[in-house]
Coordinates of C-alpha atoms in Angstrom, one line a residue:
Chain A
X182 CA 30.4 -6.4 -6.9
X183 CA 29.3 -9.5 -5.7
X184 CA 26.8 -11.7 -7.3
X185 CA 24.4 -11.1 -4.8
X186 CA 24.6 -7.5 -5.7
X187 CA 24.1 -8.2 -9.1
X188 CA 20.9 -10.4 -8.3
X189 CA 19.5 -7.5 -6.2
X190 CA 20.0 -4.8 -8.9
X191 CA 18.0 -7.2 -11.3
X192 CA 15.4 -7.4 -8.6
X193 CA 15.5 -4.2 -7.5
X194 CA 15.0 -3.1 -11.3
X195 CA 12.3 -4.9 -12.1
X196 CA 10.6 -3.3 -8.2
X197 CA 11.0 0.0 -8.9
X198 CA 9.7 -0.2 -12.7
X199 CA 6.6 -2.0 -11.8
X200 CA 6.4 0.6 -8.9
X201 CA 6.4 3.6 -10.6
X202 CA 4.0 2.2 -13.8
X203 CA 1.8 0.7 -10.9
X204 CA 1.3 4.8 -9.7
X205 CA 1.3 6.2 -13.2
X206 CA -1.2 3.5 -14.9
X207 CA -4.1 5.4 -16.3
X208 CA -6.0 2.2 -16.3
X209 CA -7.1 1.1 -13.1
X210 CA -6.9 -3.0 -13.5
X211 CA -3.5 -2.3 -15.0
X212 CA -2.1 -0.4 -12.0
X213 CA -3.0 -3.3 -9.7
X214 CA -2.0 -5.8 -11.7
X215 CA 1.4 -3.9 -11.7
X216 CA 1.2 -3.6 -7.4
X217 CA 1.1 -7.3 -7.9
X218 CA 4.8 -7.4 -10.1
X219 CA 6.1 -4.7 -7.3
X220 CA 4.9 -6.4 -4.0
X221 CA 6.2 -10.0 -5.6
X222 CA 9.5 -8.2 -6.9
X223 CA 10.2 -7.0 -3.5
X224 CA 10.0 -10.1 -1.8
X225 CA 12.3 -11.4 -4.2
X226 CA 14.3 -8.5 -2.8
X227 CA 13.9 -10.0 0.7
X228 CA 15.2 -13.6 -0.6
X229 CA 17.9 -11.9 -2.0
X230 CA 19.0 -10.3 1.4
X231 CA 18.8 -13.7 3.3
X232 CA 15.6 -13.3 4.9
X233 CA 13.4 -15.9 3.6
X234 CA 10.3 -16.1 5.9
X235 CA 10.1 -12.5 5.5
X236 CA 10.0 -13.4 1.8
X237 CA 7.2 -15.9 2.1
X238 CA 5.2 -13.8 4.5
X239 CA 5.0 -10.8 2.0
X240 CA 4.2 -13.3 -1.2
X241 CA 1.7 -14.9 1.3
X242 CA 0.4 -12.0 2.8
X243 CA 0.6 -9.4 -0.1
X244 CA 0.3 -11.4 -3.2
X245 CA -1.6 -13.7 -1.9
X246 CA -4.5 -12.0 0.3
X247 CA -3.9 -7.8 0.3
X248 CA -3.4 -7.6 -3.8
X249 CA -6.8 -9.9 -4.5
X250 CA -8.2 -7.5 -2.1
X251 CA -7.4 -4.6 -3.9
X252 CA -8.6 -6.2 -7.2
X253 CA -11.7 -7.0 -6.6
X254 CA -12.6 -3.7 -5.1
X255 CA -11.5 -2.4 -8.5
X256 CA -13.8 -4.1 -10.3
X257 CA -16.4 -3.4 -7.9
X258 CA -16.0 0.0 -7.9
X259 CA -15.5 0.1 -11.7
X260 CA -18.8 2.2 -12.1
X261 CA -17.1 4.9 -10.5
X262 CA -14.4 5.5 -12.4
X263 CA -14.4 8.6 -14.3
X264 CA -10.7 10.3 -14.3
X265 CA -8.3 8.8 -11.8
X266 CA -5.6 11.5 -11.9
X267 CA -5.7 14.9 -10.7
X268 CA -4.9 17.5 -13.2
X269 CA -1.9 18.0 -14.7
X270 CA -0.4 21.3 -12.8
X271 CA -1.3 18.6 -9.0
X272 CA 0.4 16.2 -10.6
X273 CA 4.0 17.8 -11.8
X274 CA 3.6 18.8 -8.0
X275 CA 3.7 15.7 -6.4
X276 CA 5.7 14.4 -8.7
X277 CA 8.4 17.4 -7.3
X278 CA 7.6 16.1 -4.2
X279 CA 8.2 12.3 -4.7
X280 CA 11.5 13.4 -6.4
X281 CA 12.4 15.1 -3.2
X282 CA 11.2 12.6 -0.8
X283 CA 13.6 9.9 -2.6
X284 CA 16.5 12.1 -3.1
X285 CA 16.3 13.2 0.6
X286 CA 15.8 9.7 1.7
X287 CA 18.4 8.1 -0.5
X288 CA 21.3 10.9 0.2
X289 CA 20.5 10.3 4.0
X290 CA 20.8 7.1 4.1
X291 CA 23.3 6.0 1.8
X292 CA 25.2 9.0 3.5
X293 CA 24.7 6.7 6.7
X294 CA 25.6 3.5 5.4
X295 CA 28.0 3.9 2.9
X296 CA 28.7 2.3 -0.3
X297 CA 31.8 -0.7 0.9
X298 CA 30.5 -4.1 1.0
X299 CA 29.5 -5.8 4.4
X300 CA 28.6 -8.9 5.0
X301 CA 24.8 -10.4 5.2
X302 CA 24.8 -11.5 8.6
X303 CA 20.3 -11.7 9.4
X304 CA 18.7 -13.2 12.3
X305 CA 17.9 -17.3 11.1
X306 CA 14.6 -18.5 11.0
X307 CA 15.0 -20.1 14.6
X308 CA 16.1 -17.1 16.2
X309 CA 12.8 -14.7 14.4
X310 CA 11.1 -17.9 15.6
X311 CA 12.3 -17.4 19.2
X312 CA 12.3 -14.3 19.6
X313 CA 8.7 -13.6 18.4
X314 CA 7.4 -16.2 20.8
X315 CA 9.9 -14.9 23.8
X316 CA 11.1 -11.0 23.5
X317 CA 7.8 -9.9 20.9
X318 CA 5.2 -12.4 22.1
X319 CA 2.7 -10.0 23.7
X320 CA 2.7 -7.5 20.7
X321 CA 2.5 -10.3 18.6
X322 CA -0.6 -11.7 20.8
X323 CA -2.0 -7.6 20.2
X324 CA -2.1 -8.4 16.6
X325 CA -4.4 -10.8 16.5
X326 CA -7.0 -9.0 18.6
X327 CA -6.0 -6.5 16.4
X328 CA -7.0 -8.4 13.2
X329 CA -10.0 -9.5 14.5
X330 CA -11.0 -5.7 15.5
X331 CA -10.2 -4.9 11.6
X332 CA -12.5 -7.8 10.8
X333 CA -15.1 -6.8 12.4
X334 CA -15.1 -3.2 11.8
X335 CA -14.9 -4.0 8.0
X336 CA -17.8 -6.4 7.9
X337 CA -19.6 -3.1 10.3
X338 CA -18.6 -0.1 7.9
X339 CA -19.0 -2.5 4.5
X340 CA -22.7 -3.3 5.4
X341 CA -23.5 -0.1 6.6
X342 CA -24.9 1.2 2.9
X343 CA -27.0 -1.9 2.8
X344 CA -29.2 -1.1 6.2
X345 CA -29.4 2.4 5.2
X346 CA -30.6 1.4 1.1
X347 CA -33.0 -1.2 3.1
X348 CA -35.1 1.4 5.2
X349 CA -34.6 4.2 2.9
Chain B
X52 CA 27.1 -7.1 -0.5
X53 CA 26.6 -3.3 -0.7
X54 CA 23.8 -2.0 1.9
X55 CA 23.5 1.3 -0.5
X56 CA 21.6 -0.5 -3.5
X57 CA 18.6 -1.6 -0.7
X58 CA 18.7 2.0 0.8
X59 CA 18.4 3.7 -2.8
X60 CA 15.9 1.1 -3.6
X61 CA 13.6 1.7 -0.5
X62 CA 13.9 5.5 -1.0
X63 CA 12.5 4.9 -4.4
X64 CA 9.6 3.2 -3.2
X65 CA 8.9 6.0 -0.5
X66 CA 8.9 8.5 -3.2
X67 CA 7.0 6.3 -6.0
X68 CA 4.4 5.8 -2.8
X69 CA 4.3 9.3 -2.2
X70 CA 3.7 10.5 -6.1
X71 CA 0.7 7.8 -5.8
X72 CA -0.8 9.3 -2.1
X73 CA -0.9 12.9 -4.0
X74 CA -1.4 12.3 -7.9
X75 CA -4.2 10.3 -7.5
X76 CA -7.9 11.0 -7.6
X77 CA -9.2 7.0 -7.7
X78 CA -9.4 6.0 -3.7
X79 CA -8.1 2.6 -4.5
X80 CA -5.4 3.7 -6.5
X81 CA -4.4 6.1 -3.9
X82 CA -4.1 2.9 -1.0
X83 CA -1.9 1.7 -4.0
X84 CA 0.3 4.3 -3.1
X85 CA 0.2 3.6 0.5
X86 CA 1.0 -0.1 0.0
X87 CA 4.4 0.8 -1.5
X88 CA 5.4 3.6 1.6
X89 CA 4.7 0.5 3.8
X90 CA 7.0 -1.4 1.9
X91 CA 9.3 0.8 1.5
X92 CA 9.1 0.7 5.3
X93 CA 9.7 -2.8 5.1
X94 CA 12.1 -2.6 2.7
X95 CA 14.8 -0.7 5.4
X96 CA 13.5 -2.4 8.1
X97 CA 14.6 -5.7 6.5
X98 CA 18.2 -4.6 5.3
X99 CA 18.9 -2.8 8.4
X100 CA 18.1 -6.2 10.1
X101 CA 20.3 -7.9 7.7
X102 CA 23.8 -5.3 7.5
X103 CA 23.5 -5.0 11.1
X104 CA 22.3 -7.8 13.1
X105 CA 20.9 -7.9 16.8
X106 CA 19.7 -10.5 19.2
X107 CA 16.1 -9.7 19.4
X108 CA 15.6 -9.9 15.2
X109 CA 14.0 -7.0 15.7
X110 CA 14.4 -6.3 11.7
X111 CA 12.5 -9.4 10.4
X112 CA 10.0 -9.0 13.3
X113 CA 8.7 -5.9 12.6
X114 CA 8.5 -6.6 9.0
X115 CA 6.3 -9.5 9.9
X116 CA 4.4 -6.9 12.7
X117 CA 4.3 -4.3 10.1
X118 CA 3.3 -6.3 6.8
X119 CA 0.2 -7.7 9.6
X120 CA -0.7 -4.3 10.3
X121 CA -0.5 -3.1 6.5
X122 CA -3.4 -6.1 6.3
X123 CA -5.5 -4.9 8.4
X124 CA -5.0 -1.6 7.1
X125 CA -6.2 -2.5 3.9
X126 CA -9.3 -4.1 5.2
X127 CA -10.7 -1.5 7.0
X128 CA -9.7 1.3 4.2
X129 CA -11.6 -0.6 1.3
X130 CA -14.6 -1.1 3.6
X131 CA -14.5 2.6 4.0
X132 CA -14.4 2.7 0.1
X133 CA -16.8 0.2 -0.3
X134 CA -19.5 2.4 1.9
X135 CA -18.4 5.3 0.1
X136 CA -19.2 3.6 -3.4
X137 CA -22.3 2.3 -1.8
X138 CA -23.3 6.0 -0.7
X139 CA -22.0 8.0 -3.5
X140 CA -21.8 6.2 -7.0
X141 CA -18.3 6.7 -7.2
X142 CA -14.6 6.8 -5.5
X143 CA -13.5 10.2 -6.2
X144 CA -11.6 11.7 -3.6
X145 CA -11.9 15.3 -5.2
X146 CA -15.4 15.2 -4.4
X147 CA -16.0 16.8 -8.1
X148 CA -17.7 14.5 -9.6
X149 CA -20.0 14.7 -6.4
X150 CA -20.9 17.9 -6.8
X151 CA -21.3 17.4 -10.6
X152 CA -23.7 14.9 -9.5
X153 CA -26.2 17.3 -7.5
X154 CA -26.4 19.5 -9.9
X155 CA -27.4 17.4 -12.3
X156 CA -30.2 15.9 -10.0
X157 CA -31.4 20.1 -9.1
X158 CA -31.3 20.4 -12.7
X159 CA -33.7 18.0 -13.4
X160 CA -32.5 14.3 -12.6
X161 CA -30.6 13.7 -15.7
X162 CA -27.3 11.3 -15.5
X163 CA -24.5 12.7 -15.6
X164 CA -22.6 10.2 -17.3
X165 CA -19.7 10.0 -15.2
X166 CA -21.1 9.1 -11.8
X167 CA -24.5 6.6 -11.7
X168 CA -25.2 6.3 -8.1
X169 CA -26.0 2.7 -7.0
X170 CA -28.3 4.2 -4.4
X171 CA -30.3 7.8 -4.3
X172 CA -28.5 8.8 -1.1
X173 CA -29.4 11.9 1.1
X174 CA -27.4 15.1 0.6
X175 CA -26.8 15.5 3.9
X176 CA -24.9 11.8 4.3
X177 CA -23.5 12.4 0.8
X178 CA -22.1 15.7 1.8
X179 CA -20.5 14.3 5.1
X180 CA -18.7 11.0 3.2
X181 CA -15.8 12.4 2.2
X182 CA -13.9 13.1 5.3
X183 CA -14.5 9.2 6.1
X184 CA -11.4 8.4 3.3
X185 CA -8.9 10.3 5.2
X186 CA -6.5 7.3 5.8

């Protein structure tokens, strides 16, 4: 039990809690605002495990762009809201089915790794660095046409209500 | 450090991710549920990089890859949302409150409370929206 393990399991705590009240939050502001303590929690998880610009990238990325996202189209589409669970009977379903999708995941996994200590031994920042510009450069190049696709089709399918509410 | 505390952690989020996909009826809170799958995704990705290294980094890359990806994602699926709520007065992926909705306007065009629709949208379009939200 190293103190890295201990860090994680602090980290890791504070994840999953903020996880599974961010999917169980009746109120719909609440459950994002509780995405937000998961997503920043779990890149603390990646600082904790030695990769730090994956860190940054998530806080930047999720936190910073994704999560505001997700807010605002909350409020937006606070009008909307009447119930946002399905009914009780749906619900003890999937939670049987989340139970078995983490107890399968977890026993498989942990069955593969084991439980003895290794050493953290990540890629450094120079070597991600090089190697998304060398070995990954032309997926990498893929995502940005891909980003600007998303852009586009967004700004398409968001103003597509607007034409129709202007000729109807 | 033990690579099982990671792993356990990752399957939590999978199957926290998964509860939030089915039990929800709220299409935003439903992509909330997706955002933790992908990073659970992440998640192993990242420690499997970590407890066992390779030359191409191919664990922190794909994070970044998939974490790009989960952005776009997210654009495009609250777009989608957006023209839904535009279309239908509300998010509901049951397609309940929809129904709810036309029969209060056959009855007689009272509100029904739940559901005001920003615009007076076509049946027809109305009736086709919801297999749009399949992410």
């Amino acid at each position: 039990m190293t103190s890295r393990d201990v860090l994680f399991a602090a980290v890791g705590l504070i994840t999953a809690a903020a996880a599974v009240l961010a999917v169980t939050n009746r109120r719909v502001l609440h459950a994002g605002l509780w995405l937000v303590v998961a997503l920043g929690g779990l890149a603390g998880c990646y600082l904790v495990l030695g990769a730090e610009l994956v860190a940054l990238v998530q806080l930047l990325v999720y936190v910073g762009a994704v999560v505001v996202l997700v807010l605002f189209a909350l409020m937006l589409t606070r009008a909307g809201a009447g119930e946002v669970d399905t009914s009780v009977a749906h619900r003890w379903l999937a939670a049987a089915v989340g139970a078995g999708v983490t107890v399968l995941l977890g026993g498989t996994l942990v069955a593969a790794y084991g439980w003895e200590s290794r050493a953290v031994a990540g890629a450094s920042n120079e070597v991600i660095g090089a190697q998304i510009f060398g070995t990954w450069v032309w997926p990498f190049e893929l995502l940005s046409l891909l980003l600007l696709a998303a852009l586009v089709a967004a700004v398409a399918v968001a103003t597509t209500g607007h034409g129709r509410q202007g000729r109807s | 450090m033990s690579p099982a505390l990671p792993l356990l952690l990752a399957a939590l989020l999978a199957g926290t991710g998964t509860y939030g996909v089915l039990a929800r009826r709220h299409a935003v809170l439903m992509l909330i549920g997706v955002e933790l799958l992908l990073g659970a995704a992440g998640l192993l990705l990242v420690t499997v990089g970590q407890f066992a290294p390779d030359p191409l980094a191919s664990g922190a890359v794909l994070t970044l890859f998939v974490i790009t990806i989960a952005a776009a994602e997210i654009v495009v699926a609250l777009a989608v949302i957006m023209a839904m709520f535009r279309t239908r007065g509300d998010v509901d992926l049951t397609g309940e409150a929809l129904s709810a909705d036309e029969a209060g306007s056959t009855a007689g065009g009272t509100a029904t409370g739940e559901a005001t629709p920003a615009v007076e949208a076509p049946t027809g379009d109305a009736a086709t929206e919801p297999e749009t939200v399949a992410p």
